[in-house]
Short mmCIF file of C-alpha atoms and ligand atoms in Angstrom, two decimals:
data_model
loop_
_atom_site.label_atom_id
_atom_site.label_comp_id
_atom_site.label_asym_id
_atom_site.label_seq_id
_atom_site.Cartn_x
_atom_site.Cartn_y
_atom_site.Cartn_z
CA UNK A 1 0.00 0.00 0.00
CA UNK A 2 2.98 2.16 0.34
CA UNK A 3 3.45 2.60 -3.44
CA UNK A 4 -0.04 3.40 -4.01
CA UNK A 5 -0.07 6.23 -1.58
CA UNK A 6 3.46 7.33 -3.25
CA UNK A 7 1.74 7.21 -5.81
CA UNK A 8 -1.51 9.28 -4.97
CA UNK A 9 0.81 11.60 -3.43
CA UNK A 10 3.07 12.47 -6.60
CA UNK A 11 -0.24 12.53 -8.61
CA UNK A 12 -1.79 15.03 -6.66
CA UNK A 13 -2.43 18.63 -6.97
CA UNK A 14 -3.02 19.79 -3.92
CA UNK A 15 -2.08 17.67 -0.83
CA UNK A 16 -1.99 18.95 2.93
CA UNK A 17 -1.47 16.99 6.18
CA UNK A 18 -4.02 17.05 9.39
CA UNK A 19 -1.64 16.12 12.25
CA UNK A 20 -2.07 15.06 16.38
CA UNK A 21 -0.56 14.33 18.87
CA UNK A 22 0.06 10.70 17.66
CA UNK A 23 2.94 11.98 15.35
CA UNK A 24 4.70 13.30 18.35
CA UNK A 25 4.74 10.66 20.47
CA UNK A 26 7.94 8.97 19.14
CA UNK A 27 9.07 12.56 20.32
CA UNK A 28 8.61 11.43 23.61
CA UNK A 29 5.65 13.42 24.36
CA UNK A 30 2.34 11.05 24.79
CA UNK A 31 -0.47 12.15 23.07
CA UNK A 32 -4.20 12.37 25.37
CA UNK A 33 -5.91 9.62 24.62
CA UNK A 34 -3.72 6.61 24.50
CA UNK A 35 -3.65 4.29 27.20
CA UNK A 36 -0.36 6.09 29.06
CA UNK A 37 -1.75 9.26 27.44
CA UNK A 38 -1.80 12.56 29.10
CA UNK A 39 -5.66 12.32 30.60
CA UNK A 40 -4.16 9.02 32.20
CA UNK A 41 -2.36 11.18 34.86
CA UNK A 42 -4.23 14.13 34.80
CA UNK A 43 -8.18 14.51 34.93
CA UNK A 44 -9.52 16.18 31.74
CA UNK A 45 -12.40 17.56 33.48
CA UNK A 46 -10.07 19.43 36.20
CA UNK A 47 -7.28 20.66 34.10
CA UNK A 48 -8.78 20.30 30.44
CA UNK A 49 -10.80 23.30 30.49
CA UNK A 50 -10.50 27.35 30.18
CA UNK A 51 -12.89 26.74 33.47
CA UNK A 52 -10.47 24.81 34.81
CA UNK A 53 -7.58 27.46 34.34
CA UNK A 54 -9.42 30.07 35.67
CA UNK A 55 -10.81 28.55 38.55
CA UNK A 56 -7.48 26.96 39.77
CA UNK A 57 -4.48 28.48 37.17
CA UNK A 58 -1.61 27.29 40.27
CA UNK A 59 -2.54 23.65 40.07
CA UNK A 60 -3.41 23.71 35.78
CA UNK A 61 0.34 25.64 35.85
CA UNK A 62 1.83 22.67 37.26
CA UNK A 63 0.09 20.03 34.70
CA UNK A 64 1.45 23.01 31.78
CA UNK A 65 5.02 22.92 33.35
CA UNK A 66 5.27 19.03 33.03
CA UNK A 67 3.78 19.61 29.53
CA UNK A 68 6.09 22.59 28.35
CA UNK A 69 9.40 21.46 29.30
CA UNK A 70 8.46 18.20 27.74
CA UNK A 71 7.87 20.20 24.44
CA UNK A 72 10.73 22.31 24.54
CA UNK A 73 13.29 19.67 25.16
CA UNK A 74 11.85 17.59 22.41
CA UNK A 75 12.90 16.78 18.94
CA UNK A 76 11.63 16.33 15.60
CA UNK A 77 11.08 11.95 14.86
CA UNK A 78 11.03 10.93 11.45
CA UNK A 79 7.77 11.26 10.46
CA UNK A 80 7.91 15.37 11.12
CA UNK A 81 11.43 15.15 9.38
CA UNK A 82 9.34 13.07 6.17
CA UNK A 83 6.64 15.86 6.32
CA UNK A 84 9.20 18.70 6.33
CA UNK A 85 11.22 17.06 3.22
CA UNK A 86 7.82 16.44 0.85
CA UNK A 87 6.76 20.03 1.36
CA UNK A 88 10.41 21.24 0.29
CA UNK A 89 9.96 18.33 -2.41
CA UNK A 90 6.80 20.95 -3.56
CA UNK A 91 4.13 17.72 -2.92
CA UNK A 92 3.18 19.05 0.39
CA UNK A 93 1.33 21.83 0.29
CA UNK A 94 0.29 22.61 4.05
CA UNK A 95 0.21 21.15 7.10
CA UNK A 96 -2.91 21.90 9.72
CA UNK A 97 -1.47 20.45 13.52
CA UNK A 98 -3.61 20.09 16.62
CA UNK A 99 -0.03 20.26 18.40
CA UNK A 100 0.80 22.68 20.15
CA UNK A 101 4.94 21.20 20.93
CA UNK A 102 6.08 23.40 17.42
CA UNK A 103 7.66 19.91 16.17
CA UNK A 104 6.68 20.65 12.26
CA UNK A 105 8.25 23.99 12.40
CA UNK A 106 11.58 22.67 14.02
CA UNK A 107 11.55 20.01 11.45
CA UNK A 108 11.39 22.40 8.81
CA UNK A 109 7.71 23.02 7.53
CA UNK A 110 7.05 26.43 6.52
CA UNK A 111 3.28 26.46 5.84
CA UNK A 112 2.30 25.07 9.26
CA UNK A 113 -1.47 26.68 10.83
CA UNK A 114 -1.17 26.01 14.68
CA UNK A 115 -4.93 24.88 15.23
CA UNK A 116 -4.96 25.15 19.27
CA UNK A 117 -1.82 27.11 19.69
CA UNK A 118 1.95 26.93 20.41
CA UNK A 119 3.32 26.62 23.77
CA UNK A 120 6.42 28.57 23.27
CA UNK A 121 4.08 31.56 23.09
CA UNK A 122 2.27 33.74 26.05
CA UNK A 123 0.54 36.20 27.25
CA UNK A 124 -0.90 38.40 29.61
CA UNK A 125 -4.98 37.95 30.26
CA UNK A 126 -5.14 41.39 31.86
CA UNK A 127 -3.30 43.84 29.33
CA UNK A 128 -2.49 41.38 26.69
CA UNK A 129 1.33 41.45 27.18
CA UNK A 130 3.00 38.24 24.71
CA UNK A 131 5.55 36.66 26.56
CA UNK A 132 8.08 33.87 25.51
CA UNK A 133 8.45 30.95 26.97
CA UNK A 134 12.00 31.01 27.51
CA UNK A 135 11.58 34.37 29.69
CA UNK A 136 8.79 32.71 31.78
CA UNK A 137 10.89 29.51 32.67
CA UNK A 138 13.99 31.42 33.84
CA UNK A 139 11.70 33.37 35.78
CA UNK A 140 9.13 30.46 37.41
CA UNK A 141 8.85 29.61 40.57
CA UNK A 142 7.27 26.37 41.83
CA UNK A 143 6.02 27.78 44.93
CA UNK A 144 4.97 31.23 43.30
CA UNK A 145 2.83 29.49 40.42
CA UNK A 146 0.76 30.89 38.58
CA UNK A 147 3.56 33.15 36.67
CA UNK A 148 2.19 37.09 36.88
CA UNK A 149 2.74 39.94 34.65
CA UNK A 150 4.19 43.34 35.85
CA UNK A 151 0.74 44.17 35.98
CA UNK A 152 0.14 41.59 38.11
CA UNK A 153 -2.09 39.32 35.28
CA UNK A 154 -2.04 35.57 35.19
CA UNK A 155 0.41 34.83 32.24
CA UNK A 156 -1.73 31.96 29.89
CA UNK A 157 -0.09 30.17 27.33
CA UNK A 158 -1.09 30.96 23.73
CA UNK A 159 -3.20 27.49 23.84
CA UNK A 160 -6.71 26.42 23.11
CA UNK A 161 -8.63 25.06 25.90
CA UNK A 162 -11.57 23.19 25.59
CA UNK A 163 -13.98 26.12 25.92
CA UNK A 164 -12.04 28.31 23.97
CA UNK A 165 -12.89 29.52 20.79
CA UNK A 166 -10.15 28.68 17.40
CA UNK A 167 -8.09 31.50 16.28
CA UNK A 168 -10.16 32.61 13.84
CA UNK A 169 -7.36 33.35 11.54
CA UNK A 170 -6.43 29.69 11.74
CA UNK A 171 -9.81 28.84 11.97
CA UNK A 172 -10.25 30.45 8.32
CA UNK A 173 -7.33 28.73 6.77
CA UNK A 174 -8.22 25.37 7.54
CA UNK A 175 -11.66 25.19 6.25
CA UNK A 176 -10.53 27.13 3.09
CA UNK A 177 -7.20 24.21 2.45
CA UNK A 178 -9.85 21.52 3.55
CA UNK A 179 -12.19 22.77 0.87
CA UNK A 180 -9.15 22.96 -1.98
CA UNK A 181 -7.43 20.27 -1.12
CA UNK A 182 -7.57 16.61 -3.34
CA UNK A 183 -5.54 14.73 -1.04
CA UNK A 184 -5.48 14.61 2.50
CA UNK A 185 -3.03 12.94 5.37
CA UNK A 186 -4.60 12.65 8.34
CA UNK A 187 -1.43 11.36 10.76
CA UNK A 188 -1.89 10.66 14.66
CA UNK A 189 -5.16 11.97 15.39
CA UNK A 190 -8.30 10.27 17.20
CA UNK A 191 -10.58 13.09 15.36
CA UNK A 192 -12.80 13.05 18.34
CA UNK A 193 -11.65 16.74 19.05
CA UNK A 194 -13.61 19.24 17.03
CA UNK A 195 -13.68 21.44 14.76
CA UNK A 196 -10.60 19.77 13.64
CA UNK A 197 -12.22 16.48 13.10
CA UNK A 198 -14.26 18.22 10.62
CA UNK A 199 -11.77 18.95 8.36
CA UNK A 200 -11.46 15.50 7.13
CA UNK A 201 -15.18 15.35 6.59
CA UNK A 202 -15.29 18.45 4.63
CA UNK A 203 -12.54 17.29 2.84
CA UNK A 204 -13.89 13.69 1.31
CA UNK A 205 -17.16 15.97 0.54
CA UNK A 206 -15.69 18.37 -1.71
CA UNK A 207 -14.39 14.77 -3.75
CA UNK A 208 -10.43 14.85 -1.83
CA UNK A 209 -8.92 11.59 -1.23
CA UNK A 210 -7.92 10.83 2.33
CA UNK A 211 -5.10 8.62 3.52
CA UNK A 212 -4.72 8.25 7.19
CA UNK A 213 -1.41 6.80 9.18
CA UNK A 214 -2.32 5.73 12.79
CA UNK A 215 -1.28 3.33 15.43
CA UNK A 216 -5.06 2.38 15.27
CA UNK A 217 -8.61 2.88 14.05
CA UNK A 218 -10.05 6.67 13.92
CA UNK A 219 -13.24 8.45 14.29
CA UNK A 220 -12.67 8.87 10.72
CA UNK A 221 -11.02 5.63 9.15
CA UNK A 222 -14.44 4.56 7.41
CA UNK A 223 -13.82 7.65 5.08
CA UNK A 224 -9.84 6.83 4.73
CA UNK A 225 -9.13 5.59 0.88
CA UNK A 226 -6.25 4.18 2.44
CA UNK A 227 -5.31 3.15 6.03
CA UNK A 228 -1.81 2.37 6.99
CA UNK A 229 -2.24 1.48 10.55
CA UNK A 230 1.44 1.63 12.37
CA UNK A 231 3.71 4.15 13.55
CA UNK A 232 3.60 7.30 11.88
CA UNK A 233 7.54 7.75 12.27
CA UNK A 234 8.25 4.17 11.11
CA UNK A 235 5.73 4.63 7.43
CA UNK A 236 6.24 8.79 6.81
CA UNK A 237 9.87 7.98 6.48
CA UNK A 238 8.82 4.70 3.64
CA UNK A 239 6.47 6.60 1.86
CA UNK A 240 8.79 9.66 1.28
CA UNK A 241 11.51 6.90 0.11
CA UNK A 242 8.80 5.82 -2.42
CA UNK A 243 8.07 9.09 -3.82
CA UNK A 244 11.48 9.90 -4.18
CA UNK A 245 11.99 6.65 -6.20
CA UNK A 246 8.79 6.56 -8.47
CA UNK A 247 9.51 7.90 -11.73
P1 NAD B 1 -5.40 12.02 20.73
O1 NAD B 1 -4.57 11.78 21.95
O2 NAD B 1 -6.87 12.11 20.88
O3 NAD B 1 -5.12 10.85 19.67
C1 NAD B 1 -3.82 10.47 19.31
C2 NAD B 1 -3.95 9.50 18.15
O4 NAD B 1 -2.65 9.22 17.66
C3 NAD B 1 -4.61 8.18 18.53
O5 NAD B 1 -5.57 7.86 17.55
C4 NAD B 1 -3.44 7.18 18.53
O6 NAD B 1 -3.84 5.90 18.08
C5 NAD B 1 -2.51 7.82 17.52
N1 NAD B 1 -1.08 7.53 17.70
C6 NAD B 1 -0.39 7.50 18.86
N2 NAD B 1 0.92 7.27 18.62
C7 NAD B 1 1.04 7.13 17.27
C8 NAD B 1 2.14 6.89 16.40
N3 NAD B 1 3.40 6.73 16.84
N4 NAD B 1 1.90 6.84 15.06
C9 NAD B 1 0.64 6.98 14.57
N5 NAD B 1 -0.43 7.21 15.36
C10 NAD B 1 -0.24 7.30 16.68
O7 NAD B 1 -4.78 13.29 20.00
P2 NAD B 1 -5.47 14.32 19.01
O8 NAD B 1 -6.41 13.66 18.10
O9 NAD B 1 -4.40 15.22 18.48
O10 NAD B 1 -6.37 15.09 20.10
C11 NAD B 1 -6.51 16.20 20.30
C12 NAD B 1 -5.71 17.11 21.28
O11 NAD B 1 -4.51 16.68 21.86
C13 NAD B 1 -5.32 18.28 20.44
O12 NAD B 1 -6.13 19.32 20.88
C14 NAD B 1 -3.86 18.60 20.79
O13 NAD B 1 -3.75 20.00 21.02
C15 NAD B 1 -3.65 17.87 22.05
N6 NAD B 1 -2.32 17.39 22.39
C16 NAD B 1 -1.21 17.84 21.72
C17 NAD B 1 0.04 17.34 22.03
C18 NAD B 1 1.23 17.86 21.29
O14 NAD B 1 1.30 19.06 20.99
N7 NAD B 1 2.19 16.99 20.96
C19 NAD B 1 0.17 16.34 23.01
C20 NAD B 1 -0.98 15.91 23.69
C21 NAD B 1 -2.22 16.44 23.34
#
């Protein structure tokens, strides 16, 4: 099946990439809802939510601080490395990420829309003040949490909650690639998280092929042309090899 979706890929005109948090976890950071997933150790309910945040930001700060310095110590696998390589090839034309650990831009993708955010990003819910995250960390304190602005704010990463609304700017961008695209890879999501899981949907409706690499069965695999269940950073890495050998 490798060659075929080599193939697909080569033939088509306009092919983007729908990624989660699957294609990071040979990064070392788990994804939510596998079984040693992220909502394993932490309860979605009390530290999923913008409710959550606001109600208790010192306890959802110490979940983010496990999450962040996971993120910012890890590395591009393969399969962002594969990704990074077909869009410099010119095959890839976009790639729409749940993630929020900026893996596809370290691995080189250019045309990357940040769905729920990047963690390396801040800012100030009071006066609006961005932040990086490399100021915050020299600055934290584990007994001082949540992190404050000079005008005494509550510093927020730059990520979607559940509860809070999709930059609208990426928001826009998505539906208007899912809508033009003829080929789609959907890599390492569960697509029970919307409106992201939509975009697949929209896609096969407006006639777009979809071809969807995951350890296991989707929300979406009954509209996948072509499902190559595995590791996404074990068949990224074959299927790039295959393009770059088909005539
Ligand atoms: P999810 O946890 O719901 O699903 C992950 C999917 O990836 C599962 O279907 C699983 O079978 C698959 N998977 C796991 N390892 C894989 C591998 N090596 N190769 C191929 N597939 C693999 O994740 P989701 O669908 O992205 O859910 C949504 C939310 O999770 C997003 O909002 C995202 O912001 C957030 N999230 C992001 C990160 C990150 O930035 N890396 C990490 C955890 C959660």
């Amino acid at each position: 099946m490798i060659k075929e979706v080599a193939k697909e890929i080569k033939r088509a005109n306009f092919c983007i990439a729908l990624t989660g948090a699957g294609i990071s976890t040979e990064s070392g950071i788990p994804d939510f809802r596998s079984k040693n997933g992220l909502w394993s150790r932490y309860d979605i309910n009390e530290y999923g939510y913008l409710d959550s945040f606001l109600r208790n930001p010192k306890k959802v700060w110490k979940m983010l601080l496990d999450m962040i310095i996971n993120f910012r110590d890890a590395k591009p696998n393969p399969a962002h490395v594969a990704l990074a390589e077909l869009e410099k090839m010119g095959y890839l034309k976009a790639v729409i990420t749940q993630n929020i650990d900026d893996l596809h831009r370290k691995a080189g993708n250019k045309n990357v829309i940040e769905f729920h955010g990047n963690f390396s990003k801040l800012y100030c819910m009071d006066c609006k003040t961005i932040y990086n995250i490399n100021d915050i960390l020299t600055k934290i304190e584990l007994e001082n949490l949540p992190p404050k602005c000079k005008c005494g704010g509550i510093i927020k990463p730059d990520i979607i909650f559940f509860g809070e609304a999709i930059p609208r700017d990426a928001l826009i961008r998505s539906f208007d690639l899912a809508n033009k695209c003829d080929l789609m890879l959907v890599i390492g999501t569960s697509c029970v998280v919307y409106p992201a899981a939509e975009l697949p949907i929209i896609a096969k409706g407006k006639g777009a092929k979809i071809i969807e690499i995951n350890k296991e069965e989707s929300m979406i695999s009954h509209i996948a042309d072509y499902k190559l269940i595995g590791k996404a950073g074990e068949i990224l890495p074959k299927i790039l090899e295959e393009v770059k050998n088909l005539p």
